[in-house]
Amino acid sequence: MDKTSSDTRVKGRFAPSPTGRMHLGNVYTALLSWLSARSAGGTWLLRIEDLDPQRSRYEYARLIEDDLHWLGLDWDEGGLDGTGAAGPYSQSRRHDIYLEYFSRLRDTGLTYPCYCTRADIMATQAPHQSDGRVIYAGTCRPHALPCYADEPQRPHATRLYVPDEDILFTDMVYGPQSVNLARKCGDFVVRRADGAWAYQLAVVVDDALMGVSEVIRGNDLLQSAAQQIYLYRLLGLEPPQYGHLPLLCNSERRRLSKRDRSLAMDELRQRHTAAEIIGMAAAAAGLIPHPMPISPAELAATFSLKAVRPTGNIIIPDNFV
Ligand code: GLU
């Protein structure tokens, strides 16, 4: 089912990086994305975002699939076995596809080789954002664009020029957004110096070719949506609708991570039923007033993304489970 088909149903997706076992925060993201697609009578796909060979593990991808199955969050397309027309559904197996779109991007004349090391970037960066993200100062930016320079042999990253203008879009949770990429991140990397594909390029190519019409994910990627919309524009592809979610945080106000052992799926599965864990994620999202056993299908019957408040982060108290 790709964009060329006449299927106009919503197609949502879950795109985990297999770098660890899922925790309640991942369950919450998967559940809301599943509910949004299913409550609209749509389909849902699973894509394994294993671009980073150092951190990704096949066994984690298997465990993610097992946890989703066990929770009752079923997918119609994708996964490690890659059923569906737009596969493969693991990013590590999509190199040739990214290469094709990377050359299309280079043909725009807006990409250029960048030789900066991490240390160079830290030393020359423009003042960086309060969240610690770095704004590239444009050190390697060519004096004149378009840049159709032959790719030199020396190892280099490839960056994409970004214009000093606002990218406008409406987020399904956070409402109207206006992001100036020049001020927020500067020219960004589309291919790393070691040849690895940048997340921004891969996610756009994948969501577009897989016919994804709706992207529900954590609000840490809200700015990325603007980078992605810019890439869609340059590649002549149609962007999906975006809906970003408040992040679940622990009582120290840090985003849930592998360190929060009591909320990791291996621990949770030993002490709770699938319906109880779904109830915890639903309560964290504000879909039900307090945690109680409930199935994804029961939640889908009355689900609306409007129930998710566009707040900052959601704190999970220590006694939550
Ligand atoms: N792979 C990313 C993650 O696990 C999600 C990317 C996305 O949803 O666009 O954080």
Short mmCIF file of C-alpha atoms and ligand atoms in Angstrom, two decimals:
data_model
loop_
_atom_site.label_atom_id
_atom_site.label_comp_id
_atom_site.label_asym_id
_atom_site.label_seq_id
_atom_site.Cartn_x
_atom_site.Cartn_y
_atom_site.Cartn_z
CA MET A 1 0.00 0.00 0.00
CA ASP A 2 1.90 3.07 -1.11
CA LYS A 3 0.89 6.60 -1.99
CA THR A 4 0.20 5.57 -5.56
CA SER A 5 -2.62 3.30 -4.42
CA SER A 6 -6.12 4.67 -4.02
CA ASP A 7 -6.17 3.79 -0.32
CA THR A 8 -7.01 6.97 1.55
CA ARG A 9 -7.14 5.42 4.99
CA VAL A 10 -4.92 6.81 7.72
CA LYS A 11 -1.62 4.98 7.92
CA GLY A 12 0.24 5.39 11.19
CA ARG A 13 3.57 3.94 12.21
CA PHE A 14 5.81 3.10 15.12
CA ALA A 15 9.51 3.50 14.38
CA PRO A 16 11.56 2.34 17.37
CA SER A 17 15.35 2.25 17.47
CA PRO A 18 16.32 -1.22 18.76
CA THR A 19 18.87 0.03 21.28
CA GLY A 20 17.23 -1.41 24.40
CA ARG A 21 14.12 -3.01 25.82
CA MET A 22 10.94 -0.92 25.58
CA HIS A 23 9.85 0.98 28.68
CA LEU A 24 6.57 2.63 29.64
CA GLY A 25 7.47 5.73 27.59
CA ASN A 26 7.84 3.67 24.41
CA VAL A 27 4.62 1.78 25.20
CA TYR A 28 2.82 5.12 25.57
CA THR A 29 4.11 6.38 22.19
CA ALA A 30 3.28 3.11 20.45
CA LEU A 31 -0.19 2.98 22.05
CA LEU A 32 -1.14 6.54 21.06
CA SER A 33 0.08 6.09 17.52
CA TRP A 34 -1.78 2.75 17.26
CA LEU A 35 -4.96 4.28 18.74
CA SER A 36 -4.86 7.28 16.45
CA ALA A 37 -4.61 5.08 13.34
CA ARG A 38 -6.99 2.34 14.51
CA SER A 39 -9.70 4.69 15.82
CA ALA A 40 -9.81 6.25 12.34
CA GLY A 41 -10.16 2.80 10.75
CA GLY A 42 -6.58 3.05 9.51
CA THR A 43 -3.57 0.78 9.32
CA TRP A 44 -0.35 0.74 11.34
CA LEU A 45 3.16 -0.21 10.40
CA LEU A 46 6.29 -1.10 12.31
CA ARG A 47 9.66 0.12 11.08
CA ILE A 48 12.93 -0.83 12.76
CA GLU A 49 15.19 2.23 12.90
CA ASP A 50 18.54 0.47 13.16
CA LEU A 51 20.66 3.02 11.29
CA ASP A 52 23.24 3.15 14.04
CA PRO A 53 25.14 -0.15 13.85
CA GLN A 54 26.99 0.49 17.12
CA ARG A 55 23.87 0.84 19.22
CA SER A 56 21.26 -1.28 17.41
CA ARG A 57 20.79 -4.97 18.22
CA TYR A 58 18.73 -7.52 16.36
CA GLU A 59 17.71 -9.11 19.70
CA TYR A 60 16.21 -5.82 20.88
CA ALA A 61 14.18 -5.56 17.68
CA ARG A 62 12.87 -9.08 18.34
CA LEU A 63 11.98 -8.13 21.91
CA ILE A 64 10.20 -4.97 20.74
CA GLU A 65 8.10 -7.11 18.40
CA ASP A 66 7.42 -9.58 21.19
CA ASP A 67 6.38 -6.81 23.62
CA LEU A 68 4.07 -5.21 21.05
CA HIS A 69 2.43 -8.57 20.29
CA TRP A 70 2.01 -9.30 23.97
CA LEU A 71 0.45 -5.87 24.57
CA GLY A 72 -2.00 -6.40 21.69
CA LEU A 73 -0.56 -3.60 19.52
CA ASP A 74 -0.70 -5.41 16.19
CA TRP A 75 0.73 -4.10 12.94
CA ASP A 76 -0.43 -4.70 9.36
CA GLU A 77 2.85 -4.09 7.67
CA GLY A 78 6.55 -4.07 8.45
CA GLY A 79 8.64 -5.51 11.24
CA LEU A 80 11.73 -7.66 10.94
CA ASP A 81 10.04 -10.15 8.65
CA GLY A 82 8.97 -7.25 6.52
CA THR A 83 5.56 -8.21 5.22
CA GLY A 84 4.16 -5.47 2.98
CA ALA A 85 4.87 -3.90 -0.38
CA ALA A 86 7.20 -1.12 0.71
CA GLY A 87 9.86 -3.23 2.46
CA PRO A 88 12.41 -3.89 3.67
CA TYR A 89 11.24 -2.34 6.92
CA SER A 90 14.59 -2.27 8.72
CA GLN A 91 16.58 0.84 7.89
CA SER A 92 19.86 -1.09 7.84
CA ARG A 93 18.59 -2.87 4.72
CA ARG A 94 17.53 0.25 2.81
CA HIS A 95 20.92 1.66 1.80
CA ASP A 96 20.25 1.72 -1.98
CA ILE A 97 16.96 3.52 -1.49
CA TYR A 98 18.59 6.24 0.63
CA LEU A 99 21.39 6.57 -1.92
CA GLU A 100 18.86 7.28 -4.66
CA TYR A 101 17.13 10.04 -2.67
CA PHE A 102 20.47 11.39 -1.48
CA SER A 103 21.51 11.92 -5.10
CA ARG A 104 18.22 13.64 -5.80
CA LEU A 105 18.97 15.96 -2.92
CA ARG A 106 22.46 16.64 -4.25
CA ASP A 107 20.92 17.52 -7.61
CA THR A 108 19.17 20.45 -5.96
CA GLY A 109 22.61 22.05 -5.47
CA LEU A 110 21.83 22.66 -1.80
CA THR A 111 24.13 20.06 -0.24
CA TYR A 112 27.83 20.46 0.41
CA PRO A 113 30.73 18.49 1.89
CA CYS A 114 31.59 19.32 5.50
CA TYR A 115 34.98 18.49 7.01
CA CYS A 116 34.31 19.80 10.50
CA THR A 117 35.11 17.48 13.36
CA ARG A 118 32.92 17.46 16.43
CA ALA A 119 35.56 19.57 18.21
CA ASP A 120 35.53 22.12 15.33
CA ILE A 121 31.77 22.41 15.59
CA MET A 122 31.82 22.90 19.34
CA ALA A 123 34.52 25.57 19.01
CA THR A 124 32.85 27.57 16.24
CA GLN A 125 29.17 27.09 16.86
CA ALA A 126 26.78 29.94 17.14
CA PRO A 127 25.23 30.18 20.64
CA HIS A 128 23.50 26.87 21.14
CA GLN A 129 19.98 26.20 22.29
CA SER A 130 18.97 25.89 25.91
CA ASP A 131 18.46 22.14 25.42
CA GLY A 132 22.11 21.75 24.44
CA ARG A 133 21.47 21.22 20.74
CA VAL A 134 24.17 22.63 18.54
CA ILE A 135 23.57 25.17 15.80
CA TYR A 136 26.01 24.64 12.93
CA ALA A 137 27.84 27.89 12.21
CA GLY A 138 28.18 27.22 8.48
CA THR A 139 31.99 26.83 8.48
CA CYS A 140 32.10 24.64 5.34
CA ARG A 141 29.19 26.33 3.58
CA PRO A 142 30.23 27.26 0.02
CA HIS A 143 30.34 30.96 -0.79
CA ALA A 144 27.91 30.56 -3.66
CA LEU A 145 24.95 28.30 -4.08
CA PRO A 146 23.92 26.15 -5.87
CA CYS A 147 26.87 23.91 -5.10
CA TYR A 148 27.42 21.14 -7.64
CA ALA A 149 31.03 20.52 -6.63
CA ASP A 150 32.37 17.05 -7.34
CA GLU A 151 32.50 15.04 -4.16
CA PRO A 152 36.10 15.17 -2.96
CA GLN A 153 37.76 11.94 -1.81
CA ARG A 154 38.62 12.99 1.73
CA PRO A 155 36.06 11.69 4.28
CA HIS A 156 33.38 14.28 4.90
CA ALA A 157 29.83 14.60 6.07
CA THR A 158 27.24 16.03 3.68
CA ARG A 159 25.20 18.95 4.93
CA LEU A 160 22.07 20.53 3.58
CA TYR A 161 21.75 24.29 3.27
CA VAL A 162 18.74 25.64 5.18
CA PRO A 163 17.08 28.95 4.36
CA ASP A 164 16.61 31.77 6.87
CA GLU A 165 12.83 31.52 6.75
CA ASP A 166 10.02 30.07 8.82
CA ILE A 167 8.73 26.58 8.13
CA LEU A 168 5.06 26.53 9.07
CA PHE A 169 3.00 23.50 9.96
CA THR A 170 0.17 22.54 12.29
CA ASP A 171 0.88 19.86 14.83
CA MET A 172 -2.13 17.73 15.76
CA VAL A 173 -1.34 18.12 19.48
CA TYR A 174 0.68 21.35 19.82
CA GLY A 175 -1.14 23.37 17.14
CA PRO A 176 0.45 25.89 14.73
CA GLN A 177 4.26 25.81 14.60
CA SER A 178 6.76 28.15 13.03
CA VAL A 179 10.39 27.02 12.96
CA ASN A 180 13.32 28.91 11.48
CA LEU A 181 15.87 26.18 10.76
CA ALA A 182 18.74 28.63 10.25
CA ARG A 183 18.24 29.79 13.82
CA LYS A 184 17.29 26.43 15.32
CA CYS A 185 19.90 24.07 13.90
CA GLY A 186 21.67 25.59 10.90
CA ASP A 187 22.63 23.49 7.87
CA PHE A 188 22.13 19.89 8.95
CA VAL A 189 23.81 16.60 8.14
CA VAL A 190 22.09 14.24 5.70
CA ARG A 191 24.96 11.76 5.50
CA ARG A 192 27.64 11.28 8.12
CA ALA A 193 31.38 11.18 7.44
CA ASP A 194 31.42 7.43 8.12
CA GLY A 195 28.84 6.96 5.36
CA ALA A 196 25.91 6.34 7.73
CA TRP A 197 22.61 7.90 6.72
CA ALA A 198 21.28 10.66 8.91
CA TYR A 199 18.01 9.98 10.69
CA GLN A 200 16.38 13.04 9.06
CA LEU A 201 16.91 11.78 5.52
CA ALA A 202 16.06 8.15 6.24
CA VAL A 203 12.86 8.93 8.13
CA VAL A 204 11.54 11.17 5.35
CA VAL A 205 12.32 8.68 2.59
CA ASP A 206 10.80 5.84 4.61
CA ASP A 207 7.63 7.58 5.72
CA ALA A 208 7.07 8.83 2.16
CA LEU A 209 7.73 5.53 0.37
CA MET A 210 5.81 3.54 2.97
CA GLY A 211 2.76 5.76 2.47
CA VAL A 212 2.65 6.93 6.10
CA SER A 213 0.03 9.65 6.45
CA GLU A 214 0.30 10.28 10.18
CA VAL A 215 3.33 10.45 12.48
CA ILE A 216 2.67 10.34 16.24
CA ARG A 217 5.85 10.47 18.38
CA GLY A 218 7.53 12.25 21.28
CA ASN A 219 7.83 16.03 21.38
CA ASP A 220 11.62 15.79 21.39
CA LEU A 221 11.16 15.48 17.61
CA LEU A 222 8.94 18.55 17.15
CA GLN A 223 11.79 20.59 15.65
CA SER A 224 12.78 17.62 13.53
CA ALA A 225 9.35 17.80 11.91
CA ALA A 226 10.38 21.16 10.40
CA GLN A 227 13.65 19.68 9.11
CA GLN A 228 11.66 16.80 7.66
CA ILE A 229 9.05 19.05 6.03
CA TYR A 230 11.89 20.97 4.39
CA LEU A 231 13.31 17.68 3.04
CA TYR A 232 9.88 16.63 1.74
CA ARG A 233 9.67 19.92 -0.07
CA LEU A 234 13.08 19.56 -1.72
CA LEU A 235 12.38 15.96 -2.74
CA GLY A 236 8.93 16.78 -4.10
CA LEU A 237 7.21 14.42 -1.64
CA GLU A 238 4.07 14.96 0.39
CA PRO A 239 4.61 15.22 4.16
CA PRO A 240 2.41 13.36 6.64
CA GLN A 241 0.41 14.96 9.44
CA TYR A 242 2.44 15.26 12.63
CA GLY A 243 1.25 14.86 16.20
CA HIS A 244 3.84 15.16 18.96
CA LEU A 245 3.34 13.91 22.49
CA PRO A 246 4.50 15.21 25.86
CA LEU A 247 7.37 13.01 27.05
CA LEU A 248 7.00 10.75 30.07
CA CYS A 249 9.55 11.66 32.75
CA ASN A 250 10.60 10.11 36.05
CA SER A 251 10.20 11.83 39.40
CA GLU A 252 13.55 13.58 38.81
CA ARG A 253 12.00 15.13 35.70
CA ARG A 254 14.27 13.22 33.39
CA ARG A 255 12.87 11.54 30.33
CA LEU A 256 12.18 7.84 30.98
CA SER A 257 15.14 5.75 29.92
CA LYS A 258 16.75 2.38 30.39
CA ARG A 259 17.86 3.51 33.85
CA ASP A 260 14.25 3.53 35.08
CA ARG A 261 14.29 -0.21 35.63
CA SER A 262 10.89 -0.50 37.29
CA LEU A 263 9.25 0.88 34.14
CA ALA A 264 11.14 -1.36 31.67
CA MET A 265 9.09 -4.03 29.94
CA ASP A 266 11.02 -6.98 31.37
CA GLU A 267 10.22 -5.80 34.92
CA LEU A 268 6.68 -4.69 34.07
CA ARG A 269 5.83 -8.01 32.41
CA GLN A 270 6.86 -9.92 35.51
CA ARG A 271 4.46 -8.00 37.71
CA HIS A 272 1.56 -6.93 35.50
CA THR A 273 -0.82 -8.14 32.82
CA ALA A 274 -0.81 -6.59 29.36
CA ALA A 275 -4.14 -4.87 30.14
CA GLU A 276 -2.63 -3.30 33.28
CA ILE A 277 0.36 -1.92 31.38
CA ILE A 278 -1.89 -0.54 28.64
CA GLY A 279 -3.94 1.07 31.44
CA MET A 280 -0.80 2.72 32.88
CA ALA A 281 0.18 4.17 29.51
CA ALA A 282 -3.40 5.34 28.90
CA ALA A 283 -3.58 6.99 32.32
CA ALA A 284 -0.22 8.72 31.76
CA ALA A 285 -1.64 10.09 28.51
CA GLY A 286 -4.79 11.32 30.30
CA LEU A 287 -7.09 8.97 28.36
CA ILE A 288 -8.42 7.41 31.59
CA PRO A 289 -8.44 9.04 35.04
CA HIS A 290 -6.20 6.44 36.74
CA PRO A 291 -4.40 3.21 35.84
CA MET A 292 -6.78 0.26 35.43
CA PRO A 293 -6.75 -2.83 33.22
CA ILE A 294 -8.01 -2.00 29.74
CA SER A 295 -7.39 -3.26 26.21
CA PRO A 296 -6.20 -1.21 23.23
CA ALA A 297 -9.47 -2.02 21.43
CA GLU A 298 -11.55 -0.65 24.34
CA LEU A 299 -9.55 2.58 24.28
CA ALA A 300 -9.88 2.84 20.49
CA ALA A 301 -13.68 2.95 20.78
CA THR A 302 -13.63 6.45 22.30
CA PHE A 303 -10.13 7.67 21.45
CA SER A 304 -9.42 11.23 20.36
CA LEU A 305 -5.97 12.78 20.11
CA LYS A 306 -7.64 15.90 21.57
CA ALA A 307 -7.54 14.14 24.94
CA VAL A 308 -3.75 14.54 24.92
CA ARG A 309 -2.97 17.92 26.46
CA PRO A 310 -0.20 19.93 24.76
CA THR A 311 1.70 20.29 28.02
CA GLY A 312 5.39 20.11 28.80
CA ASN A 313 6.47 16.75 30.11
CA ILE A 314 4.38 14.27 32.12
CA ILE A 315 5.90 13.17 35.42
CA ILE A 316 5.39 9.53 36.37
CA PRO A 317 5.39 9.33 40.19
CA ASP A 318 7.58 6.67 41.83
CA ASN A 319 4.51 4.83 43.19
CA PHE A 320 2.79 4.71 39.77
CA VAL A 321 3.29 0.97 39.23
N1 GLU B 1 13.60 6.02 15.91
C1 GLU B 1 13.22 7.14 16.71
C2 GLU B 1 13.25 6.75 18.17
O1 GLU B 1 13.18 5.58 18.51
C3 GLU B 1 11.82 7.64 16.39
C4 GLU B 1 11.79 8.40 15.14
C5 GLU B 1 10.41 8.88 14.71
O2 GLU B 1 9.40 8.46 15.27
O3 GLU B 1 10.39 9.66 13.76
O4 GLU B 1 13.34 7.62 18.99
#
